[in-house]
Structures are given as C-alpha cells and as structure tokens.
Amino acid sequence: ETAFASACTVGELEKVIGATRAERELVNFPRWNRSAVARLIRRSSLPTWVLPAARVFSRVRAEGLEHLRRIEPPVIFAANHQSHLDTPSILMALPARWRYRIAPAMSKEFFHAHFYPEAHRRSEWFTNTLNYYLACLIFNAFPLPQREAGAREMVRYAGELASAGWCVLIFPEGKISETGEIGGFMPGVGLLASRLGVPVVPVRLDGLTRVLHRSWRFPRPGRVRVAFGAPVRLEGDDYVLLAETVREAIVRLAPAAGASAAGSAAESNSR
C-alpha cells in the first residue's frame, strides 16, 4: 500500500506491480511440514536423537518458565540470535506442550542455492536443498525473506500458523551476533505482532557464542541460559518503535550480576 501511494509516474507504478508479481512467484512457504506425517516424524525425531545430540554441546538451563503457564498459544517468540544452535536450545528449554507448537523463521537468503539453483553448482543446490527440507521437516521451519519481496505473503503465512495454534519463533536481529551482544532489531517482529494481534514472548539467549560461534565449523560443550520474559502486546504501525520495545524487553532479561550462564536458573524441563 505504501509503495502504491508513493508511485508518482507510470514507470514507478509498473515497478511496484512487477515487484508484487515477483513476490507471488518467489515466495513458496511450506505447508506440507504441518501434515500428520510430518508432525509424527518431528514428534519422534526431536526427543530421540535431534535434541539429545544438541544437548551434548548445549547444556541448557531455563528461566522464566512461569510466564508460559499464564498464557496459551499462539504467541510469537522473539529471541536474540547467537548461533545456529539457538533454535534447538530454545526447544530444549520449552515444556513439551510448547515445544511441538513452534514454527521457527529462517533466513530465506541462507537457502539461496535452493531457491535460485540456476546461480549455483548442482552440488551446492543439492546440499542446500537437503538442508532446507530437513529444517522444514524436523523443526517446522519456514523461510523468511529479509532482503527480498515477500512481506505481505510472510504475514499471510504467519496468520495461517497463528490461526492453527502455531507459535512463530523469530530472531529480529536478522543475523547471528559476532560478539553475543544484542544488535538492532528489524521491524518485522513489530509488523507481525501488530497485524496478528498475538502477544510476543521475549527470549534471551546467553552462552551460545561459546558453544557454536558463527565462525566455527564444530560446536564445543558449554552452558547456555535461555530466559523467557513476560509477554508483551504490540499495537500500532510504528514497527520500528515496536521492534525496539521487544529488544528492550530482551535486554532486561540479562543475568543477574555475577551469575554465570547457568547460574541458579531452574533446570530446563526438556527431558
């Protein structure tokens, strides 16, 4: 709507129409991973080998689980981004009734070879496509366009998830932190929460940069803290401000001074 309103010439209007068409052509959100068969595979795989394998390296303890007892799905979980092990760590920290209702958003651009095979070697396409389908199947993940058209379709797909009781897990920084410090948040989380009308549960991750830094090829065992905050509701269309509200809520979940990543946190209810 904003793009149409700002178009002043026929040429600019044609570009907007072309972008809208491209959005419909390029964004292909998975729905097959919510089928009964996919849910059965996920329900059997996560507790038997996926999360136990991640637990070897990511020794998770959770805080703030009492906030989840006061609400019901759907919600949006918004977390800072430290590692490729972020999603498994959050799943380990969540009680079972939440764990199997999560739909993590993953960067569409990370799977460029899958979506644009003509720009890559066949071996790159095969590996990237295999990783894409495994992520969709095992974690119920879906691609989130960050630098491409697709915002409208993404909101529509997230609305489908919420209507069916699924909880979107989003990392609003849009990239993995190099240092573990929480960077700026992209406005997408504000857009989603405001449009869908569901609460946002802030999630703070600490310690994962020492388990699997983005520059490492293999993880190292370490303690991880996953802290859940009180849910917040976002209203309005100043999505930048709303995203900053979520960021501040996550920053406030910092561990107490002198406490370690594990500290005195309650042990995760993940077994």
CSV table of C-alpha atoms in Angstrom, one decimal:
chain,number,residue,atom,x,y,z
A,1,GLU,CA,0.0,0.0,0.0
A,2,THR,CA,2.8,2.4,0.8
A,3,ALA,CA,4.6,1.6,-2.4
A,4,PHE,CA,1.5,2.3,-4.5
A,5,ALA,CA,0.8,5.5,-2.7
A,6,SER,CA,4.4,6.8,-3.3
A,7,ALA,CA,4.4,5.9,-7.0
A,8,CYS,CA,4.3,9.2,-9.0
A,9,THR,CA,4.8,8.0,-12.5
A,10,VAL,CA,3.6,5.2,-14.7
A,11,GLY,CA,7.1,3.7,-14.7
A,12,GLU,CA,7.2,3.7,-10.9
A,13,LEU,CA,3.8,2.1,-10.8
A,14,GLU,CA,5.0,-0.6,-13.2
A,15,LYS,CA,7.9,-1.4,-10.9
A,16,VAL,CA,5.6,-1.8,-7.9
A,17,ILE,CA,3.3,-4.2,-9.9
A,18,GLY,CA,6.4,-6.1,-11.1
A,19,ALA,CA,7.7,-6.5,-7.5
A,20,THR,CA,4.3,-7.7,-6.4
A,21,ARG,CA,4.2,-10.3,-9.1
A,22,ALA,CA,7.7,-11.4,-8.3
A,23,GLU,CA,6.8,-11.7,-4.6
A,24,ARG,CA,4.0,-14.1,-5.5
A,25,GLU,CA,6.3,-16.1,-7.8
A,26,LEU,CA,9.3,-16.4,-5.5
A,27,VAL,CA,7.9,-16.9,-2.0
A,28,ASN,CA,6.9,-20.5,-1.6
A,29,PHE,CA,6.1,-21.2,2.1
A,30,PRO,CA,5.9,-24.8,3.2
A,31,ARG,CA,2.6,-26.2,4.3
A,32,TRP,CA,3.4,-29.9,3.9
A,33,ASN,CA,5.5,-29.8,7.1
A,34,ARG,CA,2.3,-29.4,9.2
A,35,SER,CA,0.8,-32.6,7.8
A,36,ALA,CA,0.1,-35.5,10.1
A,37,VAL,CA,3.0,-37.5,8.7
A,38,ALA,CA,5.4,-34.6,9.1
A,39,ARG,CA,4.2,-33.9,12.7
A,40,LEU,CA,4.7,-37.6,13.5
A,41,ILE,CA,8.2,-37.6,12.2
A,42,ARG,CA,9.0,-34.4,14.1
A,43,ARG,CA,7.4,-35.7,17.3
A,44,SER,CA,9.5,-38.9,17.2
A,45,SER,CA,12.8,-37.3,16.0
A,46,LEU,CA,13.2,-34.3,18.3
A,47,PRO,CA,13.2,-36.2,21.6
A,48,THR,CA,15.0,-39.3,20.4
A,49,TRP,CA,18.0,-38.0,18.5
A,50,VAL,CA,17.9,-34.4,17.4
A,51,LEU,CA,17.7,-32.7,20.9
A,52,PRO,CA,19.8,-35.3,22.6
A,53,ALA,CA,22.5,-34.7,20.0
A,54,ALA,CA,22.3,-30.9,20.6
A,55,ARG,CA,22.3,-31.5,24.4
A,56,VAL,CA,25.8,-32.9,24.2
A,57,PHE,CA,27.1,-29.4,23.4
A,58,SER,CA,24.3,-27.0,24.6
A,59,ARG,CA,23.8,-27.6,28.3
A,60,VAL,CA,20.6,-25.6,28.7
A,61,ARG,CA,19.0,-24.2,31.8
A,62,ALA,CA,15.8,-22.2,31.6
A,63,GLU,CA,14.5,-19.2,33.5
A,64,GLY,CA,11.1,-17.6,33.4
A,65,LEU,CA,9.0,-20.7,32.5
A,66,GLU,CA,6.3,-19.4,34.9
A,67,HIS,CA,5.4,-16.8,32.3
A,68,LEU,CA,4.4,-19.5,29.9
A,69,ARG,CA,2.0,-21.1,32.4
A,70,ARG,CA,-0.2,-17.9,32.3
A,71,ILE,CA,-0.8,-17.9,28.5
A,72,GLU,CA,-1.9,-20.1,25.7
A,73,PRO,CA,-0.7,-20.4,22.1
A,74,PRO,CA,-0.5,-18.8,19.7
A,75,VAL,CA,2.3,-16.4,20.6
A,76,ILE,CA,5.4,-15.0,18.9
A,77,PHE,CA,8.7,-16.0,20.5
A,78,ALA,CA,11.3,-13.3,19.8
A,79,ALA,CA,14.9,-14.1,20.6
A,80,ASN,CA,18.3,-12.6,20.2
A,81,HIS,CA,20.5,-14.5,17.7
A,82,GLN,CA,23.8,-16.0,18.8
A,83,SER,CA,24.3,-19.3,17.0
A,84,HIS,CA,22.9,-21.9,14.6
A,85,LEU,CA,22.1,-23.8,17.8
A,86,ASP,CA,19.7,-21.2,19.0
A,87,THR,CA,16.5,-23.0,17.9
A,88,PRO,CA,17.5,-26.4,19.4
A,89,SER,CA,18.4,-24.7,22.6
A,90,ILE,CA,15.1,-22.9,22.8
A,91,LEU,CA,13.2,-26.1,22.1
A,92,MET,CA,15.2,-27.9,24.8
A,93,ALA,CA,14.2,-25.2,27.3
A,94,LEU,CA,10.5,-25.2,26.4
A,95,PRO,CA,8.0,-27.6,28.1
A,96,ALA,CA,6.6,-30.2,25.7
A,97,ARG,CA,3.2,-28.5,25.3
A,98,TRP,CA,5.0,-25.5,23.7
A,99,ARG,CA,7.9,-27.3,22.0
A,100,TYR,CA,5.8,-29.1,19.4
A,101,ARG,CA,3.8,-25.9,18.5
A,102,ILE,CA,6.8,-23.9,17.3
A,103,ALA,CA,7.5,-22.7,13.8
A,104,PRO,CA,10.9,-21.1,13.5
A,105,ALA,CA,11.6,-18.5,10.9
A,106,MET,CA,14.8,-19.0,9.0
A,107,SER,CA,16.5,-16.6,6.6
A,108,LYS,CA,15.4,-17.3,3.0
A,109,GLU,CA,18.7,-15.9,1.8
A,110,PHE,CA,20.6,-18.6,3.6
A,111,PHE,CA,19.0,-21.1,1.2
A,112,HIS,CA,19.8,-19.1,-1.9
A,113,ALA,CA,21.0,-22.2,-3.8
A,114,HIS,CA,17.7,-23.9,-3.1
A,115,PHE,CA,15.5,-21.1,-4.4
A,116,TYR,CA,17.8,-20.0,-7.2
A,117,PRO,CA,19.5,-23.2,-8.5
A,118,GLU,CA,20.5,-21.6,-11.8
A,119,ALA,CA,23.0,-19.4,-9.9
A,120,HIS,CA,24.8,-22.3,-8.2
A,121,ARG,CA,26.6,-25.6,-9.0
A,122,ARG,CA,24.5,-28.7,-8.8
A,123,SER,CA,26.4,-29.9,-5.7
A,124,GLU,CA,25.6,-26.6,-3.9
A,125,TRP,CA,22.0,-26.8,-4.9
A,126,PHE,CA,21.7,-30.4,-3.6
A,127,THR,CA,23.3,-29.7,-0.2
A,128,ASN,CA,21.4,-26.5,0.3
A,129,THR,CA,18.1,-28.1,-0.8
A,130,LEU,CA,18.6,-31.1,1.5
A,131,ASN,CA,19.3,-28.7,4.5
A,132,TYR,CA,16.2,-26.7,3.6
A,133,TYR,CA,13.8,-29.6,3.6
A,134,LEU,CA,15.4,-31.1,6.7
A,135,ALA,CA,15.0,-27.8,8.6
A,136,CYS,CA,11.3,-27.6,7.4
A,137,LEU,CA,10.6,-31.2,8.4
A,138,ILE,CA,12.5,-31.6,11.7
A,139,PHE,CA,12.0,-28.1,13.1
A,140,ASN,CA,8.8,-27.0,11.3
A,141,ALA,CA,10.8,-24.0,10.0
A,142,PHE,CA,9.8,-21.7,7.2
A,143,PRO,CA,11.8,-19.2,5.0
A,144,LEU,CA,11.6,-15.5,6.0
A,145,PRO,CA,12.6,-13.0,3.2
A,146,GLN,CA,14.9,-10.4,4.6
A,147,ARG,CA,16.3,-8.6,1.6
A,148,GLU,CA,13.7,-9.6,-1.0
A,149,ALA,CA,10.0,-9.0,-1.6
A,150,GLY,CA,7.6,-11.2,0.4
A,151,ALA,CA,6.5,-9.2,3.5
A,152,ARG,CA,2.8,-9.5,2.6
A,153,GLU,CA,3.0,-13.2,1.9
A,154,MET,CA,5.0,-13.7,5.1
A,155,VAL,CA,2.3,-12.0,7.2
A,156,ARG,CA,-0.3,-14.1,5.5
A,157,TYR,CA,1.6,-17.3,6.2
A,158,ALA,CA,2.2,-16.3,9.8
A,159,GLY,CA,-1.5,-15.7,10.1
A,160,GLU,CA,-2.2,-19.2,8.9
A,161,LEU,CA,0.1,-20.5,11.5
A,162,ALA,CA,-1.4,-18.5,14.3
A,163,SER,CA,-4.9,-19.4,13.3
A,164,ALA,CA,-3.9,-23.1,13.6
A,165,GLY,CA,-2.4,-22.5,17.1
A,166,TRP,CA,1.3,-22.5,16.0
A,167,CYS,CA,3.8,-20.1,17.5
A,168,VAL,CA,6.3,-18.3,15.3
A,169,LEU,CA,9.9,-18.1,16.6
A,170,ILE,CA,11.7,-15.2,15.1
A,171,PHE,CA,15.2,-13.7,15.5
A,172,PRO,CA,14.6,-10.0,14.9
A,173,GLU,CA,18.3,-9.1,14.6
A,174,GLY,CA,18.2,-10.8,11.2
A,175,LYS,CA,21.8,-12.2,11.6
A,176,ILE,CA,23.9,-14.0,14.1
A,177,SER,CA,25.8,-11.8,16.5
A,178,GLU,CA,29.6,-11.9,16.3
A,179,THR,CA,30.2,-11.0,19.9
A,180,GLY,CA,27.0,-12.1,21.7
A,181,GLU,CA,25.9,-8.5,22.1
A,182,ILE,CA,22.3,-7.8,21.2
A,183,GLY,CA,22.1,-5.7,18.0
A,184,GLY,CA,19.4,-3.6,16.5
A,185,PHE,CA,16.1,-5.3,15.7
A,186,MET,CA,14.4,-5.3,12.2
A,187,PRO,CA,10.8,-4.0,12.2
A,188,GLY,CA,9.4,-7.3,11.0
A,189,VAL,CA,8.6,-8.5,14.6
A,190,GLY,CA,6.6,-5.3,15.2
A,191,LEU,CA,4.7,-5.8,11.9
A,192,LEU,CA,3.9,-9.4,12.7
A,193,ALA,CA,2.8,-8.9,16.3
A,194,SER,CA,0.7,-5.8,15.5
A,195,ARG,CA,-1.0,-7.4,12.4
A,196,LEU,CA,-1.7,-10.8,14.0
A,197,GLY,CA,-2.7,-9.4,17.4
A,198,VAL,CA,-0.9,-12.1,19.4
A,199,PRO,CA,1.5,-11.5,22.4
A,200,VAL,CA,5.2,-11.5,22.0
A,201,VAL,CA,7.3,-13.6,24.5
A,202,PRO,CA,10.8,-12.2,24.7
A,203,VAL,CA,13.5,-14.8,24.9
A,204,ARG,CA,17.1,-14.1,25.9
A,205,LEU,CA,20.0,-16.4,25.0
A,206,ASP,CA,23.3,-16.3,26.7
A,207,GLY,CA,26.4,-18.5,26.2
A,208,LEU,CA,25.8,-19.9,22.8
A,209,THR,CA,28.6,-17.9,21.2
A,210,ARG,CA,30.9,-20.1,23.4
A,211,VAL,CA,29.2,-23.2,22.2
A,212,LEU,CA,29.0,-22.6,18.4
A,213,HIS,CA,30.3,-19.3,17.2
A,214,ARG,CA,29.3,-18.4,13.7
A,215,SER,CA,32.9,-18.6,12.6
A,216,TRP,CA,33.3,-22.2,13.9
A,217,ARG,CA,32.7,-25.4,12.0
A,218,PHE,CA,32.1,-27.6,15.0
A,219,PRO,CA,30.5,-26.9,18.4
A,220,ARG,CA,32.1,-27.1,21.8
A,221,PRO,CA,30.3,-28.1,25.0
A,222,GLY,CA,29.2,-25.2,27.2
A,223,ARG,CA,26.5,-23.9,29.4
A,224,VAL,CA,23.6,-22.0,27.9
A,225,ARG,CA,21.0,-19.8,29.5
A,226,VAL,CA,17.5,-19.4,28.0
A,227,ALA,CA,15.4,-16.8,29.8
A,228,PHE,CA,11.7,-16.2,28.9
A,229,GLY,CA,10.2,-12.9,29.8
A,230,ALA,CA,6.6,-11.7,30.4
A,231,PRO,CA,4.6,-11.5,27.2
A,232,VAL,CA,4.1,-8.0,25.7
A,233,ARG,CA,1.4,-6.9,23.3
A,234,LEU,CA,2.2,-4.5,20.5
A,235,GLU,CA,-0.2,-2.2,18.8
A,236,GLY,CA,0.1,0.5,16.2
A,237,ASP,CA,2.0,0.9,12.9
A,238,ASP,CA,5.3,2.3,14.1
A,239,TYR,CA,7.0,-1.0,13.5
A,240,VAL,CA,10.5,0.3,14.3
A,241,LEU,CA,9.4,1.5,17.7
A,242,LEU,CA,7.5,-1.7,18.4
A,243,ALA,CA,10.6,-3.8,17.5
A,244,GLU,CA,12.7,-1.6,19.9
A,245,THR,CA,10.1,-2.4,22.6
A,246,VAL,CA,10.8,-6.1,22.1
A,247,ARG,CA,14.5,-5.5,22.1
A,248,GLU,CA,14.4,-3.7,25.4
A,249,ALA,CA,12.3,-6.5,26.9
A,250,ILE,CA,15.0,-9.0,25.9
A,251,VAL,CA,17.9,-6.7,27.1
A,252,ARG,CA,16.2,-6.6,30.5
A,253,LEU,CA,16.4,-10.3,30.8
A,254,ALA,CA,20.2,-10.1,31.3
A,255,PRO,CA,21.5,-12.5,34.0
A,256,ALA,CA,22.0,-11.1,37.5
A,257,ALA,CA,25.4,-9.5,38.1
A,258,GLY,CA,27.9,-12.2,39.0
A,259,ALA,CA,25.7,-15.0,37.8
A,260,SER,CA,27.0,-17.5,35.3
A,261,ALA,CA,25.1,-18.5,32.2
A,262,ALA,CA,23.8,-21.4,34.1
A,263,GLY,CA,23.8,-19.7,37.5
A,264,SER,CA,21.0,-20.6,39.7
A,265,ALA,CA,18.5,-20.9,36.9
A,266,ALA,CA,15.8,-23.6,37.1
A,267,GLU,CA,16.8,-26.6,35.1
A,268,SER,CA,15.2,-27.0,31.7
A,269,ASN,CA,12.1,-29.1,31.5
A,270,SER,CA,13.3,-30.8,28.4
A,271,ARG,CA,13.6,-34.5,29.2
